[in-house]
XYZ file of C-alpha atoms in Angstrom:
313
model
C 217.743 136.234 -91.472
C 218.675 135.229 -88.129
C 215.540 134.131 -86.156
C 214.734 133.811 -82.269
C 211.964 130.548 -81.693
C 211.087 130.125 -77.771
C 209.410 126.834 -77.424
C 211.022 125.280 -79.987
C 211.214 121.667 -78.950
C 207.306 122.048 -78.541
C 204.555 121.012 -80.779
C 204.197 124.189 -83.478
C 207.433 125.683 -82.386
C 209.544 122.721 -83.483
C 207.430 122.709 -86.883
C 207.577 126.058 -87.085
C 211.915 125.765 -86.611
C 212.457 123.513 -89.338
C 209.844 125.403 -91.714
C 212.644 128.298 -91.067
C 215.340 126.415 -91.304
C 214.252 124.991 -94.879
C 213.353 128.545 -95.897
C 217.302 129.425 -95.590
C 216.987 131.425 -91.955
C 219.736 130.924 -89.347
C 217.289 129.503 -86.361
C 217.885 129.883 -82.786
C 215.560 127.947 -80.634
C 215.037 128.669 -76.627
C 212.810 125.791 -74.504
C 212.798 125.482 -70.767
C 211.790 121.630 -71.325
C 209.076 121.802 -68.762
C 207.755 118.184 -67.200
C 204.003 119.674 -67.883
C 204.408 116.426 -70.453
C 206.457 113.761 -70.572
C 210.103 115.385 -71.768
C 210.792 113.053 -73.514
C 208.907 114.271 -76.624
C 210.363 117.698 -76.358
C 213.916 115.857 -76.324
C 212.730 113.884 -79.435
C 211.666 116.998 -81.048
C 214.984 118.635 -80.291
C 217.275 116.206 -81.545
C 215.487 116.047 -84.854
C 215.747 119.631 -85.326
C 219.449 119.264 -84.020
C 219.658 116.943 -86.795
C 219.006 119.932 -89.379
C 221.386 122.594 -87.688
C 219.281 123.910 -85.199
C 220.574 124.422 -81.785
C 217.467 124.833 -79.048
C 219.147 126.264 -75.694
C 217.576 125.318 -72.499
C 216.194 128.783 -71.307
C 213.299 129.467 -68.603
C 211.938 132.885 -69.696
C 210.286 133.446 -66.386
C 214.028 133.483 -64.283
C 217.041 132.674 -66.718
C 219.103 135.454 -67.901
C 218.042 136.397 -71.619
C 221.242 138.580 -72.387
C 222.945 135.394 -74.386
C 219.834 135.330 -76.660
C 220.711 138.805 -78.047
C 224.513 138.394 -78.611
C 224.075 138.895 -82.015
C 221.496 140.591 -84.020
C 218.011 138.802 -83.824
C 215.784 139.882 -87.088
C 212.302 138.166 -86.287
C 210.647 136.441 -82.704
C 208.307 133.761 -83.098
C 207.073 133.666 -79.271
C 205.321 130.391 -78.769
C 206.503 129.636 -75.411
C 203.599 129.284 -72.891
C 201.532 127.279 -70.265
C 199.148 125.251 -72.657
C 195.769 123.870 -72.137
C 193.207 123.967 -69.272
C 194.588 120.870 -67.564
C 193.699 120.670 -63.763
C 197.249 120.386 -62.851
C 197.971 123.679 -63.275
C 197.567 126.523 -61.126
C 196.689 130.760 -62.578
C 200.393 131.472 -60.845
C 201.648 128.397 -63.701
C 199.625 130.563 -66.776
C 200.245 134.265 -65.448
C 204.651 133.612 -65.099
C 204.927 131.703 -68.015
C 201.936 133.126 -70.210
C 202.231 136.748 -69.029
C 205.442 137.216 -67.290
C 207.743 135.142 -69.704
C 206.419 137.292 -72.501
C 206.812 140.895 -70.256
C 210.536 139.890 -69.563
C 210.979 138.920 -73.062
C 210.217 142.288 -74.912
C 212.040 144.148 -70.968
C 214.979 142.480 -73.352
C 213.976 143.736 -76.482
C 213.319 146.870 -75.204
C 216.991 147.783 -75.016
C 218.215 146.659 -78.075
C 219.499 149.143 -80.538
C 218.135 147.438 -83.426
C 214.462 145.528 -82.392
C 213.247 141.959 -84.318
C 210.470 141.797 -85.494
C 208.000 140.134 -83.296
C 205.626 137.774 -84.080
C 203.073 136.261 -80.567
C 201.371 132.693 -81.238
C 198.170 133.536 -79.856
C 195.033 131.110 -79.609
C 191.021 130.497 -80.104
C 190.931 130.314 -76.793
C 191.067 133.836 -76.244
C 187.423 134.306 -78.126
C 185.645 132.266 -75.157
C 183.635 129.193 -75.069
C 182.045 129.925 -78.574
C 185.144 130.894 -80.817
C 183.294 131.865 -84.261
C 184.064 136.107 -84.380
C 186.533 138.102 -86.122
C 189.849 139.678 -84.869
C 187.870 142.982 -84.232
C 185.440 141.345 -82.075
C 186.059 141.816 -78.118
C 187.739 138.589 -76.815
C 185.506 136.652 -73.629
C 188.028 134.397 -72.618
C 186.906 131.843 -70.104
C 189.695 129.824 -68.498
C 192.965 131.025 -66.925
C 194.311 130.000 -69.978
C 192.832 132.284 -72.198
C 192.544 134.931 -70.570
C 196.413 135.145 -69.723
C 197.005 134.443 -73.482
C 194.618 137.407 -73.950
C 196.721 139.791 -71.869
C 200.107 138.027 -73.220
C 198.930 139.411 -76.619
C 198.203 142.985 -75.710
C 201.173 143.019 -73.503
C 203.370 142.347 -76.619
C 200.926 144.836 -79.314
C 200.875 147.552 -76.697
C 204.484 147.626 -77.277
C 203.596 148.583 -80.645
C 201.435 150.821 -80.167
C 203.934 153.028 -78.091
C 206.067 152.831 -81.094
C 208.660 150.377 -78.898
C 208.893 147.636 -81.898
C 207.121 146.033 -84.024
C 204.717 143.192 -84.006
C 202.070 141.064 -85.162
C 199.419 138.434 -82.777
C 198.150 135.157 -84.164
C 195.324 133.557 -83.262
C 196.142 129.641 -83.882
C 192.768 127.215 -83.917
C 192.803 123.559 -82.559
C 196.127 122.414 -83.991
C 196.979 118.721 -84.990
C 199.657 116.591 -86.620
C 202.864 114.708 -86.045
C 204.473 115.627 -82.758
C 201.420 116.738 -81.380
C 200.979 117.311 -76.886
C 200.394 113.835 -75.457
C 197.825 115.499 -73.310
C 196.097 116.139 -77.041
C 192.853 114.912 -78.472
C 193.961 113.091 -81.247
C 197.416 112.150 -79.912
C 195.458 110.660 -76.731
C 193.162 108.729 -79.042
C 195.895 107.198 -80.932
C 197.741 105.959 -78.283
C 194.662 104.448 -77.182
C 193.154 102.658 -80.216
C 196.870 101.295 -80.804
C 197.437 100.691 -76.947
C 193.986 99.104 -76.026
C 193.817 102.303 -73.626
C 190.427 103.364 -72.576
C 189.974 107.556 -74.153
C 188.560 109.854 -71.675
C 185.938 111.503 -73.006
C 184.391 114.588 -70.944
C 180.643 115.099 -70.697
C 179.188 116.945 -73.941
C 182.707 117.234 -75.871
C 181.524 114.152 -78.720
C 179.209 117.338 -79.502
C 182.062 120.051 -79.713
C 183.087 121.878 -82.946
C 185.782 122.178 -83.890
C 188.335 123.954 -86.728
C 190.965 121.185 -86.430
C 193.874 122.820 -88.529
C 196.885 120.633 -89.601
C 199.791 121.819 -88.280
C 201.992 122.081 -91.795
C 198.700 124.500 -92.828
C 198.897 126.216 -89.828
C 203.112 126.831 -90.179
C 202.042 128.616 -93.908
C 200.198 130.644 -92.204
C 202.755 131.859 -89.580
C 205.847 132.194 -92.136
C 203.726 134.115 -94.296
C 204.071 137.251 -92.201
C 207.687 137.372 -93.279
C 208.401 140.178 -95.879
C 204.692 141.607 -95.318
C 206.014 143.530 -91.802
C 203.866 146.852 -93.116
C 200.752 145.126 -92.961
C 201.430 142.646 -90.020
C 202.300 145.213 -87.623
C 200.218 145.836 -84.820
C 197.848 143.257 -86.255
C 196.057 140.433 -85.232
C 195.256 137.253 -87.435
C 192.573 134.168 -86.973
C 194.721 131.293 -88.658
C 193.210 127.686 -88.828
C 190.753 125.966 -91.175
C 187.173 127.309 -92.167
C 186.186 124.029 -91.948
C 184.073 122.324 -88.629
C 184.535 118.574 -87.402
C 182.751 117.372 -83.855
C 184.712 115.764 -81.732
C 182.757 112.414 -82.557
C 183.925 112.838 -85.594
C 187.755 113.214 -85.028
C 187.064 110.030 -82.940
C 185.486 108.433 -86.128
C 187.773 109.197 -88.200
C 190.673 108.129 -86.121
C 189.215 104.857 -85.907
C 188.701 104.683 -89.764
C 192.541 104.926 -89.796
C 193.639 102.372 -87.326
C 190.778 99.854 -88.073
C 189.858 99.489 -84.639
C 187.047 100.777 -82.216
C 188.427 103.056 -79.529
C 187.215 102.551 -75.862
C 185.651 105.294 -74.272
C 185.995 106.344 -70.536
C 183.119 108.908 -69.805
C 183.939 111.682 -67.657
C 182.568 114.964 -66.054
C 182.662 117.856 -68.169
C 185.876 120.555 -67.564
C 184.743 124.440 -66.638
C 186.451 126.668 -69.326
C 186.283 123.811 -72.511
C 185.222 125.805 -75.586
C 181.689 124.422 -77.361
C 182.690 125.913 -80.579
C 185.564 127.021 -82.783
C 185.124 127.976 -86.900
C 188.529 130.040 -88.096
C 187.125 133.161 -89.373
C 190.212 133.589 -91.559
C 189.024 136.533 -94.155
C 191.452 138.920 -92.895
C 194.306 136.552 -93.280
C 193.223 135.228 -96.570
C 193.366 139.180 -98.326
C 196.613 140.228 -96.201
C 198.522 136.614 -96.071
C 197.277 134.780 -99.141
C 196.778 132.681 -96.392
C 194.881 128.724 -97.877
C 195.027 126.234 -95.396
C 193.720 122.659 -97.580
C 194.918 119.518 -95.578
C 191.830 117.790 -95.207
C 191.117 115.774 -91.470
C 191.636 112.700 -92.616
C 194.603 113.347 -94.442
C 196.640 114.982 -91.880
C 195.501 112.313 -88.988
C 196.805 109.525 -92.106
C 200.457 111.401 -91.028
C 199.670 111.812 -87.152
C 199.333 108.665 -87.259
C 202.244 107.478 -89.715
C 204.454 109.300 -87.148
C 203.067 108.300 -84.088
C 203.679 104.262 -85.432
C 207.067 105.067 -85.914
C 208.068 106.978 -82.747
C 205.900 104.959 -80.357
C 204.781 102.022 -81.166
């Protein structure tokens, strides 16, 4: 199949492009290579996928033309392009045009095809609200800009299916780590740290936050295994990440475990929106997806680290 990935030089996406790629599908990748972080990761990220075949054109959703994307037939959209995070840097007009309006003027083009993809929205926790425990049928309290343009992102795109206009799936992706992981990330931040003798800010409370930290190779299963089951997918949402809770004190732990070195810590002032909680409740994807994530913490940070050593340091 020939498959459309928007934010492919980014964290997931660029997993989630070679995953694709291995699995036989032609990949076409779309990032606007946004300075939100340093570019020079996303550039890293495309190059290696460049490496495998995979050609990523530089594409703003929010203005570009999106005619070229659809020259030939498209079979399946994996739409993880977005405004990440609730970093104080960036404004609601940042997460409503690229969260909200990227995604409307993405399925506008969709809309008048002849023959529709498939379309699959990368979703998050964050959508659930400061305590993200529930199930997919459980009404959504987002509270940051964030989520709550995520939240309408995803309706946006099932609402679509519900009118009969394509088809499509939502999933809801929990606390993802790994290789090529945001610098603006928890564990890519402490890293960089420990190795760097940098002082790790830590804001007010978080050492006590849970959290479903899902590996990202567990969390790319999970998002490839909607391929071939399109009759129960469609118009569907899914919780993917692991069932399994780790505090933030102990991701810091751990981390240090791994690099044999005590991290500083920089104490700050707690951010407005940060969720307390996340556990995957991942029943529904378990019985419809098969769906198994099993990379323990300390196993996957072994390889966030491994590739971090070798890219950076």
């Amino acid at each position: 199949m020939r498959i459309l990935v928007t934010g492919a030089a980014g964290f997931i996406g660029s997993h989630t492009s070679e995953r694709l790629s291995d699995m036989g599908h032609e990949v076409l990748g779309v990032d606007n290579f946004s300075d939100y972080y340093d570019v020079k990761l996303k550039e890293l990220n495309a190059r290696t996928l460049s490496e495998k075949g995979i050609e990523i054109k530089k594409i703003d959703l929010c203005i570009d033309d999106l005619s070229s994307l659809f020259e030939d037939q498209i079979d399946y959209i994996f739409h993880f392009a977005a405004q990440p995070g609730i970093a104080v840097s960036s404004t609601f007009n940042d997460y409503i045009s690229n969260n909200f309006i990227a995604t409307q003027r993405l399925l506008d083009a969709i809309e008048r095809l002849d023959d529709k993809p498939f379309f699959v929205n990368i979703a998050t926790s964050s959508i659930y609200g400061l305590q993200a425990t529930m199930t997919e049928v459980e009404a959504p309290m987002p509270a940051s800009w964030y989520g709550v343009t995520k939240l309408a992102a995803e309706q946006l795109v099932l609402a679509y299916s519900r009118r009969g206009l394509l088809q499509s799936t939502s999933l809801r992706l929990y606390s993802v780590y790994g290789p090529r992981e945001r610098p603006d990330k928890l564990y890519t931040r402490l890293i960089d740290c420990g190795l760097n003798d940098k002082a790790f800010p830590l804001y007010d409370g978080s050492e006590r936050h849970l959290r479903s930290f899902t590996y990202v190779q567990d969390i790319v299963d999970g998002i490839v295994s909607v391929i071939g089951r399109e009759e129960v997918t469609n118009g569907e949402i899914f919780n993917l990440g692991t069932e399994e809770e780790n505090s933030t004190a102990t991701g810091i732990a751990t981390v240090e475990k791994i690099l044999q070195k005590k991290i500083k810590i920089d104490h700050k002032p707690a951010r407005p929106g940060d969720q307390s909680r996340t556990k995957a409740n991942i029943y529904k994807a378990r019985k419809l997806l098969q769906y198994d994530p099993g990379t323990s913490l300390e196993d996957g940070l072994r390889e966030q680290v491994a590739w971090f050593k070798e890219n950076f340091k």
